[in-house]
mmCIF file of C-alpha atoms in Angstrom:
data_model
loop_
_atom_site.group_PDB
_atom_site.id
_atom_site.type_symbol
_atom_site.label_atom_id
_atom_site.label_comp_id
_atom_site.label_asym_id
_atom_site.label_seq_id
_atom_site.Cartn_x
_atom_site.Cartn_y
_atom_site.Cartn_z
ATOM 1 C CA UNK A 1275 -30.873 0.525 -3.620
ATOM 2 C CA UNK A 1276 -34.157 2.394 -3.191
ATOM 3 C CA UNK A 1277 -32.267 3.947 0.115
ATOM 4 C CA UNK A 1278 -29.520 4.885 -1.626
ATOM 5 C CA UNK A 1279 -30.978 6.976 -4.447
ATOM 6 C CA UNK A 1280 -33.337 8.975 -1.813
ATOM 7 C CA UNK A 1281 -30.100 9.679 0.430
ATOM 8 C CA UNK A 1282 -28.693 11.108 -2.752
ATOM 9 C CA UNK A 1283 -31.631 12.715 -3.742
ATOM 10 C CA UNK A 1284 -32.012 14.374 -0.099
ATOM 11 C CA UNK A 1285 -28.384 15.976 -0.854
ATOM 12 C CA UNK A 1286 -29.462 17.125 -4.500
ATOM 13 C CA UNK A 1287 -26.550 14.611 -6.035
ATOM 14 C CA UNK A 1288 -27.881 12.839 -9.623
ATOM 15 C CA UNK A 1289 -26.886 8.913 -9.074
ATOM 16 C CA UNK A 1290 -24.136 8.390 -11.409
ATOM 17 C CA UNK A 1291 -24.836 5.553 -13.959
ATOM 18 C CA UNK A 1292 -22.417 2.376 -13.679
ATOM 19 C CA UNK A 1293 -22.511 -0.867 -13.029
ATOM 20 C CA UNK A 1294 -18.298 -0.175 -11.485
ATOM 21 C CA UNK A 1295 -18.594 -1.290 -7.759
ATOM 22 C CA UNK A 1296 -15.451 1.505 -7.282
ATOM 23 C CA UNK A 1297 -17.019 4.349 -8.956
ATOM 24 C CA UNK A 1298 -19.914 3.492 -6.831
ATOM 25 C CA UNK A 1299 -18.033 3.558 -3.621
ATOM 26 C CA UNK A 1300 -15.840 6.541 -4.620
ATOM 27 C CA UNK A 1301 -19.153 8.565 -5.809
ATOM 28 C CA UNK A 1302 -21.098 7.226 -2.622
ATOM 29 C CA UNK A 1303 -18.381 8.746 -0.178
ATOM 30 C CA UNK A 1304 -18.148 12.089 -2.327
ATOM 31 C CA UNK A 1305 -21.903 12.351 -2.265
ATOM 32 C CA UNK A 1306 -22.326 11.595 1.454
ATOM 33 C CA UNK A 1307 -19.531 11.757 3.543
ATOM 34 C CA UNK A 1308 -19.394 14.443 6.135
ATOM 35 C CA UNK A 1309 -15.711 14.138 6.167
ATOM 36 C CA UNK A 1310 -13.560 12.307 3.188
ATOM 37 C CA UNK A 1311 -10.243 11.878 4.812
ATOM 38 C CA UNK A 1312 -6.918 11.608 1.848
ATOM 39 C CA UNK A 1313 -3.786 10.573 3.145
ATOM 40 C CA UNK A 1314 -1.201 13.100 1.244
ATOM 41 C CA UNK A 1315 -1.762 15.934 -1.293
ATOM 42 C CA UNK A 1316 -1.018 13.736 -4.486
ATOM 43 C CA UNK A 1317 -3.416 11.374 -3.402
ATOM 44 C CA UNK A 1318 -6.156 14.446 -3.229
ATOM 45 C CA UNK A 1319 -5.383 16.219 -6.483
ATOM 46 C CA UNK A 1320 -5.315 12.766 -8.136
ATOM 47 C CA UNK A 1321 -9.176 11.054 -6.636
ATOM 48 C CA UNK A 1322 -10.620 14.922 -7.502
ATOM 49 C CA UNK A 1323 -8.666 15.452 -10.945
ATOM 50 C CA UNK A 1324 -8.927 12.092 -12.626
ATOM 51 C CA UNK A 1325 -13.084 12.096 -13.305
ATOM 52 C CA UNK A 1326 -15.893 14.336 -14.799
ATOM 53 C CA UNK A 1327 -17.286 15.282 -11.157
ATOM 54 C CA UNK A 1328 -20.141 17.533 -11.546
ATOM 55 C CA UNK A 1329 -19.232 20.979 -9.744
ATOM 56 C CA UNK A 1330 -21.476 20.531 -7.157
ATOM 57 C CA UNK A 1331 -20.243 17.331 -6.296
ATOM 58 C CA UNK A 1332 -16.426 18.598 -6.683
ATOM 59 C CA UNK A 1333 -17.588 21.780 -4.828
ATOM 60 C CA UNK A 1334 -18.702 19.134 -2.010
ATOM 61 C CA UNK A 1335 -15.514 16.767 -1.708
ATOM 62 C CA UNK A 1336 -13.182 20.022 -1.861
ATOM 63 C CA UNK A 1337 -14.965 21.674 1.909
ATOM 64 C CA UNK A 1338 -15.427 18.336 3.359
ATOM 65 C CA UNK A 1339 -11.858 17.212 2.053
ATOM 66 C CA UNK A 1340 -8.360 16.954 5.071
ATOM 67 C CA UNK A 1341 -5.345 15.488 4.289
ATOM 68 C CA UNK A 1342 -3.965 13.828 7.306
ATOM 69 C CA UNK A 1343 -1.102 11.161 7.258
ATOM 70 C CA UNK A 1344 -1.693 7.758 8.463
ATOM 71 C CA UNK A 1345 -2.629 7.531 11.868
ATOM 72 C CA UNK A 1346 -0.182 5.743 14.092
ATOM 73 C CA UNK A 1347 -1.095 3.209 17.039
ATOM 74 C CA UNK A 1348 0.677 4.220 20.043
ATOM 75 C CA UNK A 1349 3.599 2.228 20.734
ATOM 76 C CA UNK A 1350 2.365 -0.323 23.490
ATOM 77 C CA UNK A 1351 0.693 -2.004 20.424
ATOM 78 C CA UNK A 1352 4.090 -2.836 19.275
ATOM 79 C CA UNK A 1353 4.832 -4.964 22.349
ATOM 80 C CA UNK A 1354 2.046 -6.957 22.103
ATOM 81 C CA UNK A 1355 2.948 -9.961 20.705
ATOM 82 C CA UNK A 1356 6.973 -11.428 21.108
ATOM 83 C CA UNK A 1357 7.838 -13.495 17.740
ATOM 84 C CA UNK A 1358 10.732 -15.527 18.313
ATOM 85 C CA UNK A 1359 12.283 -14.387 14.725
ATOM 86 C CA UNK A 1360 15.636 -14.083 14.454
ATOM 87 C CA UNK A 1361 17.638 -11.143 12.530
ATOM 88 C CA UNK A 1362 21.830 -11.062 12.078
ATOM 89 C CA UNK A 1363 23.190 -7.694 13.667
ATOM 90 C CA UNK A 1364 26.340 -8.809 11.348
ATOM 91 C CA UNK A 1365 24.016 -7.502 8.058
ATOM 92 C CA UNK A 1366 21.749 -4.436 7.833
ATOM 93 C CA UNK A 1367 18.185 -5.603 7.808
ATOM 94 C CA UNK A 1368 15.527 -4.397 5.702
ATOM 95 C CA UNK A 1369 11.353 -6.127 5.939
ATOM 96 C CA UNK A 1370 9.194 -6.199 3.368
ATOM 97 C CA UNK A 1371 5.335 -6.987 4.308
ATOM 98 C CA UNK A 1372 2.929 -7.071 1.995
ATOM 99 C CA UNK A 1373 1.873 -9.043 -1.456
ATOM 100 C CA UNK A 1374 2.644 -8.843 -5.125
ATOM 101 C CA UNK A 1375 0.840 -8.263 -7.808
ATOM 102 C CA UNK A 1376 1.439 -8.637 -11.750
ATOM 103 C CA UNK A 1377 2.173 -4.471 -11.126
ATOM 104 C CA UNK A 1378 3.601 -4.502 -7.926
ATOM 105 C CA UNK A 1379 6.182 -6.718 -7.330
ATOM 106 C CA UNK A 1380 10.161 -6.175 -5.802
ATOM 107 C CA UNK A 1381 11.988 -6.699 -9.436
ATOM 108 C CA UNK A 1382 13.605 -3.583 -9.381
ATOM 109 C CA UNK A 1383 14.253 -3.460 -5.278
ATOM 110 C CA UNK A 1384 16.086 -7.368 -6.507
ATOM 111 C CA UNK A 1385 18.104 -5.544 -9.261
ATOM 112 C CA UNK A 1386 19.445 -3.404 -6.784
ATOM 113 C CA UNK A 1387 21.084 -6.294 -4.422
ATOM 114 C CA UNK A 1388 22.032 -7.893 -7.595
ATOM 115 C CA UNK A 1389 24.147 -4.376 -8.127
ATOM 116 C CA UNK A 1390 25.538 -4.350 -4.564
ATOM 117 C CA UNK A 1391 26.611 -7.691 -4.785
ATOM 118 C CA UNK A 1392 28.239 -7.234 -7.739
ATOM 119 C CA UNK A 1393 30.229 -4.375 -5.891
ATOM 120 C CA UNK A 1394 30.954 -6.167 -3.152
ATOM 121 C CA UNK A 1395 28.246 -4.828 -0.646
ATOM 122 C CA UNK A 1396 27.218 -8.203 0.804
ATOM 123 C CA UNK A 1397 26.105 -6.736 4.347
ATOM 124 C CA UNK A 1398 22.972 -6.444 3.576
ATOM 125 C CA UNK A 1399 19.795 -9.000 3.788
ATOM 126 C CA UNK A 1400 16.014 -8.064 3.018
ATOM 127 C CA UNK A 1401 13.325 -10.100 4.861
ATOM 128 C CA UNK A 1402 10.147 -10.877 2.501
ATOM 129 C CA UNK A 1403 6.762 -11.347 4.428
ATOM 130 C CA UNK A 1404 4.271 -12.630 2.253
ATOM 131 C CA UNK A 1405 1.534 -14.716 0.608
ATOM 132 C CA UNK A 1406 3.153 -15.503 -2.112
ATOM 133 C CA UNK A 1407 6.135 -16.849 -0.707
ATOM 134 C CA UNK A 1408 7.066 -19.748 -2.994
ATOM 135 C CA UNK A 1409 7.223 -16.826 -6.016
ATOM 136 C CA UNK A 1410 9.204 -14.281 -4.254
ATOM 137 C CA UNK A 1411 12.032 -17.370 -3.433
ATOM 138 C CA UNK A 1412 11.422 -18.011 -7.327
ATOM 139 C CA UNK A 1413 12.202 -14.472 -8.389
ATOM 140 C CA UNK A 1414 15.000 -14.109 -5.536
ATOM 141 C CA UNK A 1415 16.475 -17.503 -6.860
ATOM 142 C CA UNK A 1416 16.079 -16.566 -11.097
ATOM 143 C CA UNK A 1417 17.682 -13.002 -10.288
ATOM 144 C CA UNK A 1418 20.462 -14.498 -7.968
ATOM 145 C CA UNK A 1419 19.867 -12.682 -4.759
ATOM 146 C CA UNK A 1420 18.462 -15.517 -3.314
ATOM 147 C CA UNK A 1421 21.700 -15.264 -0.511
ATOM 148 C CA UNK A 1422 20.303 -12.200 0.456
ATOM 149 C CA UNK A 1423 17.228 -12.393 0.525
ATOM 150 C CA UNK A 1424 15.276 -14.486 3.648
ATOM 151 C CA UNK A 1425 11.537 -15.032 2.363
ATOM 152 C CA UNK A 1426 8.522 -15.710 5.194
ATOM 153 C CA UNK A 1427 4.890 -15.986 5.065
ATOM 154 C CA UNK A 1428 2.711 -13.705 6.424
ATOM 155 C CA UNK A 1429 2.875 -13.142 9.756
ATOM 156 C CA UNK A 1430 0.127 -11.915 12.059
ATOM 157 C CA UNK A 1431 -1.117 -8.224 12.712
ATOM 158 C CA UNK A 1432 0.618 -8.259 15.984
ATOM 159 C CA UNK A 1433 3.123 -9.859 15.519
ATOM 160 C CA UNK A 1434 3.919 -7.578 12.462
ATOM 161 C CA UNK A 1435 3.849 -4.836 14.709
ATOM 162 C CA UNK A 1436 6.510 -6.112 16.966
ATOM 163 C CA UNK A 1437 8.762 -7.424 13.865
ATOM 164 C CA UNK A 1438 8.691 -3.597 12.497
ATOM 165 C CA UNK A 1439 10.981 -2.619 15.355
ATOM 166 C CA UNK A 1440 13.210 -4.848 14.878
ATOM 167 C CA UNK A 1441 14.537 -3.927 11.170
ATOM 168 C CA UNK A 1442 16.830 -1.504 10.195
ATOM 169 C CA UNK A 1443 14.318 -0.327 7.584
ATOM 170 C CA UNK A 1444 10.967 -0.660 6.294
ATOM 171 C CA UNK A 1445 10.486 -1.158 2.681
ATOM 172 C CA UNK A 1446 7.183 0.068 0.901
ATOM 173 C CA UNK A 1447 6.334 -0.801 -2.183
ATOM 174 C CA UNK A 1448 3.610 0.685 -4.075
ATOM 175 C CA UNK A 1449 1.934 -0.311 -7.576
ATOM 176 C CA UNK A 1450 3.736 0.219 -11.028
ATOM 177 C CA UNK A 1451 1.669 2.713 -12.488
ATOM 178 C CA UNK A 1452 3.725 3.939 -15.429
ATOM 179 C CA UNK A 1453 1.991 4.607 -17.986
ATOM 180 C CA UNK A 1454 -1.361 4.362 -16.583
ATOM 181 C CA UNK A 1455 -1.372 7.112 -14.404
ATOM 182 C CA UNK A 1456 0.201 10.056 -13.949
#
């Protein structure tokens, strides 16, 4: 701690007083960072507009601020591993990989098949990769797009990277924020 508050006080920053372990970590980086890297615009505007940053400190994060997209690995990593997963050409194939939370979960992504099946699109098949696989076969099952919907558990780094070529598409799925954010 004591190293802490004299690397802040060698910068001229006021420790900020909380006991939140992520407005330590967010304050720590704006306070000492030679570089704070944001991934998009929104996600800039947002982490610099959403809390009473002294000017100094704002001042600070805005000339040591880039936005740069995710990095990419190159594309041998891709080839590392070989799963032996299978996929139908006969259906379009979309992969989800990643977990859910009580605001992030694929309710409205299973309303959606639930409307294509009910049109007749039955081409189409979305592979779940997740921890929580016994609820996303629950909530495929209670909103009757269980027949389209294949559900796996996690599978490892690598061999994520090899399944990701393999789908049609990719789906990402961020947190529900309505109403809590803007």
């Amino acid at each position: 701690r004591k190293g802490v508050f004299s690397a802040l006080e060698s910068v001229g920053i006021t420790p900020i007083e909380t006991k939140n372990l992520f407005q330590w970590a967010e304050f720590l980086v704006y306070a000492l960072a030679d570089e704070i890297v944001f991934t998009n615009e929104n996600q800039y505007s947002y982490m610099i507009g959403y809390s009473d940053l002294p000017i100094s400190l704002r001042t600070r994060v805005e000339h040591r601020s880039v936005v740069e997209h995710h990095p990419t690995l190159p594309s041998s990593f891709y080839g590392v591993a070989s799963p032996s997963y299978t996929i139908d050409s006969e259906f379009i194939n979309c992969a989800y990989f990643g977990s859910f939370y009580v605001n992030r979960g694929l309710g409205e992504v299973f309303e959606a098949l639930r409307y294509l099946k009910r049109r007749g699109v039955l081409s189409f098949k979305l592979h779940i990769f997740t921890n929580n696989a016994s609820e996303a076969r629950l909530e495929a099952r209670n909103q009757e797009v269980s027949d389209c919907v294949i559900v796996n558990d996690y599978v490892g780094y690598y061999e994520f990277l090899a399944l990701t070529n393999r789908f049609d598409c990719l789906l990402v799925n961020d947190a529900n924020t309505k109403g809590l954010k803007e």
